Amino acid sequence: MRAARLIRMVLLLQARPGMTAAELSRELGVSERTVTRDAGALSDAGIPVYAERGRAGGYRLVGGYRTGLTGLARDEAEALFLSGLPSALREMGLADAASAARLKVSAALTPALRDAPAGAGRRFHLDAPAWYQEPVAPELLPAVADAVRRDRLLLARYRRPGREDGPERELAPYGLVLKAGVWYLCARAGDGCGAEDGFRVYRVDRFTAVTVSATPFVRDEGFDLAAFWEERAAAFARSLLRDEVRLRLSAEAVRRLPHVVDRAAAEEALEAAGPPDGDGWVAVTLPVESLDVAYGQLLGLGPELEVLGPAALRERFAGAAARLHALYGDTP
């Protein structure tokens, strides 16, 4: 375990001109004290690692040292060929570049690993778009992806739902996200797109015009695209839940609830619920997008659920129950 961590530390320092103890600690998943001990062990083993003190300090490899520890294990080689979605690369205009890169990596593999790409392709296929919708690549996606790759400012016009095109805006495009077949751009907006401006999310298919500027922007190296998207996606999901309903659930409904409504909302509601009543049912207060949406979602739980409120929703369920009874009350 430690040997693998030491190798990874050398490869990290080889890939970057210098890293602080805190950065290495995050990357390696160990304490800064362990990083210090590992650096000492590498130095004792003849790897020229040295530490610089001060604000700009950190750990470095002396004189452009390069290690030969770059061979790939089978699971690493297979993971590499699964790291990109073919459809996403094609939509961004990178299919040819990805194909050339795969050929180069394949040529560099040892004979024992030459079958890794084919083996991974036979066993795994990544399909990002959601069901029941035809994926359509945004026409302007390749230009947006080019600006993201080259850290170039983007001049763009963006159309919000139900509105005309907005004015041309200058964006610093930090990253692209493919979510359920829809492309989103995470970018800073504003004159100069400086650090004082906040990050925003734009649907790429709503851009009506984009021009990649020759002017580069200075990327904030502290920006974490995955963490930003996770936080923003969770906030968006919460923002949709504007109403509340009060429910009484059987044990079966408790089991099925996270599968028919927003999972996070269901889990939070169930955690906050009190103990079961004499019939083994529990009462919960559940955030929902709207009463109409709740009606469609919760009706599928049938007799495993009782709506306690609001009164309007309870009346709709009572009406649905009466209609079902009229249909099935007199069994042929």
PDB file of C-alpha atoms in Angstrom, residues 39 43 54 65 82 236 312:
ATOM      1  CA  ALA A  39       9.246  12.534   1.006  1.00  0.00           C
ATOM      2  CA  SER A  43      15.018  10.865  -0.682  1.00  0.00           C
ATOM      3  CA  GLY A  54       8.120  29.849   2.324  1.00  0.00           C
ATOM      4  CA  TYR A  65      14.105  14.067 -12.826  1.00  0.00           C
ATOM      5  CA  LEU A  82     -13.285   3.793 -20.555  1.00  0.00           C
ATOM      6  CA  PHE A 236     -31.095  23.229  -8.234  1.00  0.00           C
ATOM      7  CA  ALA A 312     -56.955  19.892  -2.004  1.00  0.00           C
TER       8      ALA A 312
END
